[in-house]
Every structure is written in structure tokens, then in C-alpha cells.
mmCIF file of C-alpha atoms in Angstrom:
data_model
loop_
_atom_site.group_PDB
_atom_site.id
_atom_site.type_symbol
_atom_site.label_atom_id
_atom_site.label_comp_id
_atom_site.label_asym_id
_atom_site.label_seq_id
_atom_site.Cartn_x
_atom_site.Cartn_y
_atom_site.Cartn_z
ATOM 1 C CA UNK A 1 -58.905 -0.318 18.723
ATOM 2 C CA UNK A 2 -55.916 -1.915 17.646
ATOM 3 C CA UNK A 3 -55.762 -5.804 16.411
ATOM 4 C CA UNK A 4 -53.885 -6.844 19.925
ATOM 5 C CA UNK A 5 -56.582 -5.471 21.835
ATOM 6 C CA UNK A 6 -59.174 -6.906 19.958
ATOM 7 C CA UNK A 7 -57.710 -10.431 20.267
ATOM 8 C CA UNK A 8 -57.824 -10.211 23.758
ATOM 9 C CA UNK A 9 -60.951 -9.125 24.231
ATOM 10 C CA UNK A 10 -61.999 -12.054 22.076
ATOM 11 C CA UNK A 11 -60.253 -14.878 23.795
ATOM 12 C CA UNK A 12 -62.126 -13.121 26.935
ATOM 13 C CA UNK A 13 -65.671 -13.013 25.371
ATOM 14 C CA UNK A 14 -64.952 -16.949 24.727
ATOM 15 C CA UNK A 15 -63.501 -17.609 28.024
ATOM 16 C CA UNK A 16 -66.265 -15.533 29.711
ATOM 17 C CA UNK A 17 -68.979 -17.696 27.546
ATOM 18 C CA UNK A 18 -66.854 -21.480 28.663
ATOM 19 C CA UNK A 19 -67.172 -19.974 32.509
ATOM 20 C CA UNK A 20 -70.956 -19.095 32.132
ATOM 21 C CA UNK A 21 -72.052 -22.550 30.706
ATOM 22 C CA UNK A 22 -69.903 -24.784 32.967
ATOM 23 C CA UNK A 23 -71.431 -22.952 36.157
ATOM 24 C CA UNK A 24 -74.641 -23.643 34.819
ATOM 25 C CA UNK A 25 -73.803 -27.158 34.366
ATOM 26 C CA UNK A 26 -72.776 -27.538 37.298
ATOM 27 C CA UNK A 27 -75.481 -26.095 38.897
ATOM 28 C CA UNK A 28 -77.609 -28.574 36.658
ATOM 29 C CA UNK A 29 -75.263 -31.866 38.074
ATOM 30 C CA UNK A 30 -74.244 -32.016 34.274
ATOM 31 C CA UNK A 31 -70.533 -31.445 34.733
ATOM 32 C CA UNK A 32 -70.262 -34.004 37.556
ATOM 33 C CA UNK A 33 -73.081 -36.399 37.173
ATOM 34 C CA UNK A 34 -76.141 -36.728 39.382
ATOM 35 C CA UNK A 35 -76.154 -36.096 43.173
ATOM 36 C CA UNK A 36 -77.842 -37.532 45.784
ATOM 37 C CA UNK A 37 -80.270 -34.803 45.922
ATOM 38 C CA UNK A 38 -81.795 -35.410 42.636
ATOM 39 C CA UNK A 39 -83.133 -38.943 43.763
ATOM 40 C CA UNK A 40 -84.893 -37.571 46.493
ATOM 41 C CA UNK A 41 -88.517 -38.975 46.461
ATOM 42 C CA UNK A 42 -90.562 -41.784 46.083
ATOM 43 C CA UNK A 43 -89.537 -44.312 43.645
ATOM 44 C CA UNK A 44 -92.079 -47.310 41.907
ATOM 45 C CA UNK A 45 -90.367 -50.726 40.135
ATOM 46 C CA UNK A 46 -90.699 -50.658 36.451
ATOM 47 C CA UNK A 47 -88.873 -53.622 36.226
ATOM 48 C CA UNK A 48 -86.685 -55.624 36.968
ATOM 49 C CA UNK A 49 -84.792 -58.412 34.521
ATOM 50 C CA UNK A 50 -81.808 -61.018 35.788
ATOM 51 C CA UNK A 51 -79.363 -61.923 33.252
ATOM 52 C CA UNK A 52 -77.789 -65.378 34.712
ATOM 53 C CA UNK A 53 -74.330 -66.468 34.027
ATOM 54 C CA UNK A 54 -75.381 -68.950 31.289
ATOM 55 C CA UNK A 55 -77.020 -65.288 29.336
ATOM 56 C CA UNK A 56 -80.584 -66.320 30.281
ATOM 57 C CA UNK A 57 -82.922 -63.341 31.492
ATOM 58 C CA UNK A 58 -85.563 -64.186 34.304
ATOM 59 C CA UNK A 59 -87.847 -61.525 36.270
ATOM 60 C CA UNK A 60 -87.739 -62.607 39.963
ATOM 61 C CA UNK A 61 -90.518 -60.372 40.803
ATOM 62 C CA UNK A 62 -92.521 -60.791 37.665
ATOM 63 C CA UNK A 63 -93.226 -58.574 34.492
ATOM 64 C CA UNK A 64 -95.001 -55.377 37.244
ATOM 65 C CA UNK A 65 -93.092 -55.726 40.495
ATOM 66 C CA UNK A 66 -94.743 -54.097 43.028
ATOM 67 C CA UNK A 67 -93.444 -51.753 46.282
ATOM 68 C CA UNK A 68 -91.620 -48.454 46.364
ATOM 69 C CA UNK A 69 -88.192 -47.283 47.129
ATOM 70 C CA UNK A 70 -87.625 -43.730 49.338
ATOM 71 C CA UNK A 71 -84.447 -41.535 48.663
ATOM 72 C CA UNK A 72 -85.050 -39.397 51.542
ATOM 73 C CA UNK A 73 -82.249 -35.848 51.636
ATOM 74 C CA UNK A 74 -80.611 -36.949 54.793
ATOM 75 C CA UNK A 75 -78.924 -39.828 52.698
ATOM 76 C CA UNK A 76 -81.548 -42.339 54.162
ATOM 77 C CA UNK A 77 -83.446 -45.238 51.930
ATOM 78 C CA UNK A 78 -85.743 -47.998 52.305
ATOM 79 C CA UNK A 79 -87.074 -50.188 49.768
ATOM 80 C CA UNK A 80 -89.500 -53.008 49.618
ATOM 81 C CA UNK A 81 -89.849 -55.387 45.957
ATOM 82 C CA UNK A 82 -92.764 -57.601 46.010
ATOM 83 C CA UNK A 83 -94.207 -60.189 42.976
ATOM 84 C CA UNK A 84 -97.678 -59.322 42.991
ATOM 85 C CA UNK A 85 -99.777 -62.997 43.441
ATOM 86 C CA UNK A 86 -97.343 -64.211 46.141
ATOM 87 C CA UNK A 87 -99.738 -66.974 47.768
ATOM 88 C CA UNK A 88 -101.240 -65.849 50.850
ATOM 89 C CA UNK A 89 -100.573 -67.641 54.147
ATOM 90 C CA UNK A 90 -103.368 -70.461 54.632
ATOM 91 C CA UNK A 91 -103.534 -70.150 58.220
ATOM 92 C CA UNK A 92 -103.755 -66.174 58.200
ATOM 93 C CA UNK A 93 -100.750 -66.006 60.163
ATOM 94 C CA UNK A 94 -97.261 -64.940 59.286
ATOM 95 C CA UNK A 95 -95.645 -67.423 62.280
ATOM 96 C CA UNK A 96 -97.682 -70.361 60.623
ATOM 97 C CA UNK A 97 -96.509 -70.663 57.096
ATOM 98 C CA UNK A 98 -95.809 -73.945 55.369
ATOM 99 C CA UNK A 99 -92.295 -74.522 53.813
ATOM 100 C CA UNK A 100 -94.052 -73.359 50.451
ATOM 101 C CA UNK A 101 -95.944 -70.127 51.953
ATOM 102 C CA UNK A 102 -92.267 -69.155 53.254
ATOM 103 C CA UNK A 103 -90.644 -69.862 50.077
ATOM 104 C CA UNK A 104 -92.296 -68.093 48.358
ATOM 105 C CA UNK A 105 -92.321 -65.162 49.940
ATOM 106 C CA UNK A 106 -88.778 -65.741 50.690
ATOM 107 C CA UNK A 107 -87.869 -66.037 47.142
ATOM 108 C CA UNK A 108 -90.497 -63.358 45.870
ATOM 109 C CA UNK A 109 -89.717 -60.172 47.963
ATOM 110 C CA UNK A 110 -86.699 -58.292 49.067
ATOM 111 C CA UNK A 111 -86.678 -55.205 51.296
ATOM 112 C CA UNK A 112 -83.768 -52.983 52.444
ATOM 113 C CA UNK A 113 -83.034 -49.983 54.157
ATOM 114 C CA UNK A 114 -79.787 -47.996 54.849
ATOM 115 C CA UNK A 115 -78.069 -45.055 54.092
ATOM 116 C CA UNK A 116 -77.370 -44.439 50.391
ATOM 117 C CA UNK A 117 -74.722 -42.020 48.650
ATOM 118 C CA UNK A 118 -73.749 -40.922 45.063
ATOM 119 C CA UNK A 119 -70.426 -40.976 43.556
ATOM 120 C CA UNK A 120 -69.386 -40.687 40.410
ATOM 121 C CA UNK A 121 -72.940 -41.979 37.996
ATOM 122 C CA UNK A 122 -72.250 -44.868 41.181
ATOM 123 C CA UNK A 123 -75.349 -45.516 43.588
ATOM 124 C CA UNK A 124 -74.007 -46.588 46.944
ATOM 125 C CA UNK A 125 -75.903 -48.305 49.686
ATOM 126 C CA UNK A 126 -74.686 -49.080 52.868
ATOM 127 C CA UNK A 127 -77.321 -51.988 54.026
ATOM 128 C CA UNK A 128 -78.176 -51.847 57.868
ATOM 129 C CA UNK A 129 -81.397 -54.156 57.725
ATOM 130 C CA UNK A 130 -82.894 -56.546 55.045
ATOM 131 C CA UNK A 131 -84.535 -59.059 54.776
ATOM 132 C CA UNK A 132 -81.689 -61.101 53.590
ATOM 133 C CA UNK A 133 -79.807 -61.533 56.340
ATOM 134 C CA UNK A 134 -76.640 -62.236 54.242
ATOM 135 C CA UNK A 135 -76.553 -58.686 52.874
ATOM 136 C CA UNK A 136 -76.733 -56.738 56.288
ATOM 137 C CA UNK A 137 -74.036 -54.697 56.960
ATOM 138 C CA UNK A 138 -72.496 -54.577 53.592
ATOM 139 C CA UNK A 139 -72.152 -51.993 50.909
ATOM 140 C CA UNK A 140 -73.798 -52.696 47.668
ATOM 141 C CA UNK A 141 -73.100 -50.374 44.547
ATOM 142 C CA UNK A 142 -74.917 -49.876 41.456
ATOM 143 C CA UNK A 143 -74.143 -48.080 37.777
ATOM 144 C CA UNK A 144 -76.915 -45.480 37.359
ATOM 145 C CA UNK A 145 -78.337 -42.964 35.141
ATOM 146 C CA UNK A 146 -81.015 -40.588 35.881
ATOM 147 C CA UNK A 147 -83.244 -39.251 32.706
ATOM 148 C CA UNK A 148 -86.242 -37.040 33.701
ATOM 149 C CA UNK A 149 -88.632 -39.139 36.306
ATOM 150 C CA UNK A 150 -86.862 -42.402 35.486
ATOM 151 C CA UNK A 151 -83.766 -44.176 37.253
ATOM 152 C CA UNK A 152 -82.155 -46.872 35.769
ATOM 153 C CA UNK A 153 -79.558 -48.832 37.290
ATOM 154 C CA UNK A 154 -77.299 -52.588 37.208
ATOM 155 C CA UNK A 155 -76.396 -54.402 40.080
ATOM 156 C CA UNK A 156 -73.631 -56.623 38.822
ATOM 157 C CA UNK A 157 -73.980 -58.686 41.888
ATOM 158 C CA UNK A 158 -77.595 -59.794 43.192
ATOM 159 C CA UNK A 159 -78.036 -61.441 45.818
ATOM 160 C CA UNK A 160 -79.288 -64.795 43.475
ATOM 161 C CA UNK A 161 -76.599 -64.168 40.996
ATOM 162 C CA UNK A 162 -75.711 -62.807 37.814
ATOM 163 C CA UNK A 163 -76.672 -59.294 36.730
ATOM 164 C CA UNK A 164 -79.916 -57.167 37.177
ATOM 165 C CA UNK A 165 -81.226 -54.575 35.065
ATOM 166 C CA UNK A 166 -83.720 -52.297 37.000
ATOM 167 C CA UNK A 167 -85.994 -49.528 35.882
ATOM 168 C CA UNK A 168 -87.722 -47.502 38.115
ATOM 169 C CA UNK A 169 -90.257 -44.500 37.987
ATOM 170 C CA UNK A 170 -90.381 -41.338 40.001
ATOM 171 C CA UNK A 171 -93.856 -41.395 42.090
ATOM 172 C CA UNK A 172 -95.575 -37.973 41.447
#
């Protein structure tokens, strides 16, 4: 085999090999990020840690939030955040809550639901019901990265301000 020859089939055997691992990266999400289908599933709050404006960190819904949020594959979520020991309602009725019952659970739980989408390591959700009335109808988006069972994602504009770091935990 001449030396020609032999180059070409090299540059070939190296192309070949470049083609073979990007289609398995891309069949892995590697080449272009994570899509929507990999959050599929149930989802449990880790955490959840509010840096405000003047660099101090808070957790709204306490050091082991509580409630789940549902990826589900027809680009469909709902999510409810809770601090566990929110006080219960003295007169055992949701209608009948003092200022401070209401406050409290006001200030102490968040739920959403929507559609959601993936674009470029960028969670999108379109909000269609919360209950924060404020954020209905809007589109909220969020840096994310996926590793193994755990999402991890910023919202660099909460709803009380500032930024929020949140880690969350696929549900087996």
C-alpha cells in the first residue's frame, strides 16, 4: 500500500472514530446539554438558600423543605414547597385563618404548575397557576445542571428577591 493511501485511510479511521463518539454523545444529551426528557419524574427539595442583595443567605422554607416537583414527558410540571412546622390553622378551617395563620403560610409555601421546556442547560417554565398570583402567566427561567439523580438550579429572580440556589433529588 503506498504512503498516499495509507494517509487517507488514517485521516478516515480518525474521522470514523470523531463520528462514532459524537453520535453517542448525542444520544447521551452530552453534545447539546440535557433535554427535557431526562427530568422526567418525581423530584424532592434538598434545599433551597436565598442570597439577598445585601450578600446575606436565608432559607425561606427552612434547612429540609418539604413537597415534590413532577416533570411529567408531555412538557407538563407542578410543584408544591412547603416549611415543615408551618402553624396549623386554630379554627381547623382554611377560610378562618388569623392574619398570622395566613402569613405564614403565605410566606412559607409556594406551589406552581405549567408547562416547562429545556433550552440550552436553561429550565423554562411557563406559569399558568400559582399560588402567587403575581407570577401567573409569566415565564420564569432557571440555569441548570443535571448530575446523576440530582438537579440543581438558580433562579436569579425569586419572587422575594435576590437569588436562589436550589438542590433537588430525583424520587426513586
Amino acid at each position: 500500500m503506498n504512503k498516499s493511501i495509507r494517509e487517507i485511510m488514517g485521516v478516515l479511521s480518525v474521522v470514523t472514530a470523531f463520528i462514532g463518539v459524537m453520535l453517542f454523545a448525542t444520544s447521551q444529551g452530552w453534545a447539546q446539554g440535557v433535554s427535557a426528557k431526562q427530568l422526567v419524574g418525581t423530584w424532592t427539595w434538598v434545599s433551597v438558600d436565598n442570597v439577598r442583595p445585601d450578600g446575606t443567605k436565608v432559607q425561606p422554607f427552612g434547612p429540609n423543605p418539604k413537597g415534590l416537583i413532577i416533570f411529567d414527558a408531555n412538557g407538563r410540571f407542578a410543584y408544591l414547597l412547603t416549611r415543615p412546622g408551618r402553624p396549623k390553622f386554630a379554627a381547623n378551617n382554611r377560610e378562618q385563618g388569623t392574619p398570622e395563620e395566613n402569613k405564614a403560610t403565605v410566606q412559607q409555601s409556594l406551589g406552581y404548575s405549567g408547562t416547562y421546556s429545556v433550552s440550552d442547560k436553561t429550565l423554562i417554565f411557563k406559569i399558568e397557576a400559582t399560588t402567587y398570583p403575581n407570577a401567573e402567566g409569566t415565564e420564569q427561567k432557571r440555569s441548570f445542571t443535571l448530575t446523576g439523580d440530582e438537579l440543581k438550579w438558580t433562579n436569579p429572580a425569586p419572587t422575594v428577591g435576590g437569588t436562589a440556589h436550589t438542590v433537588l433529588k430525583r424520587v426513586k
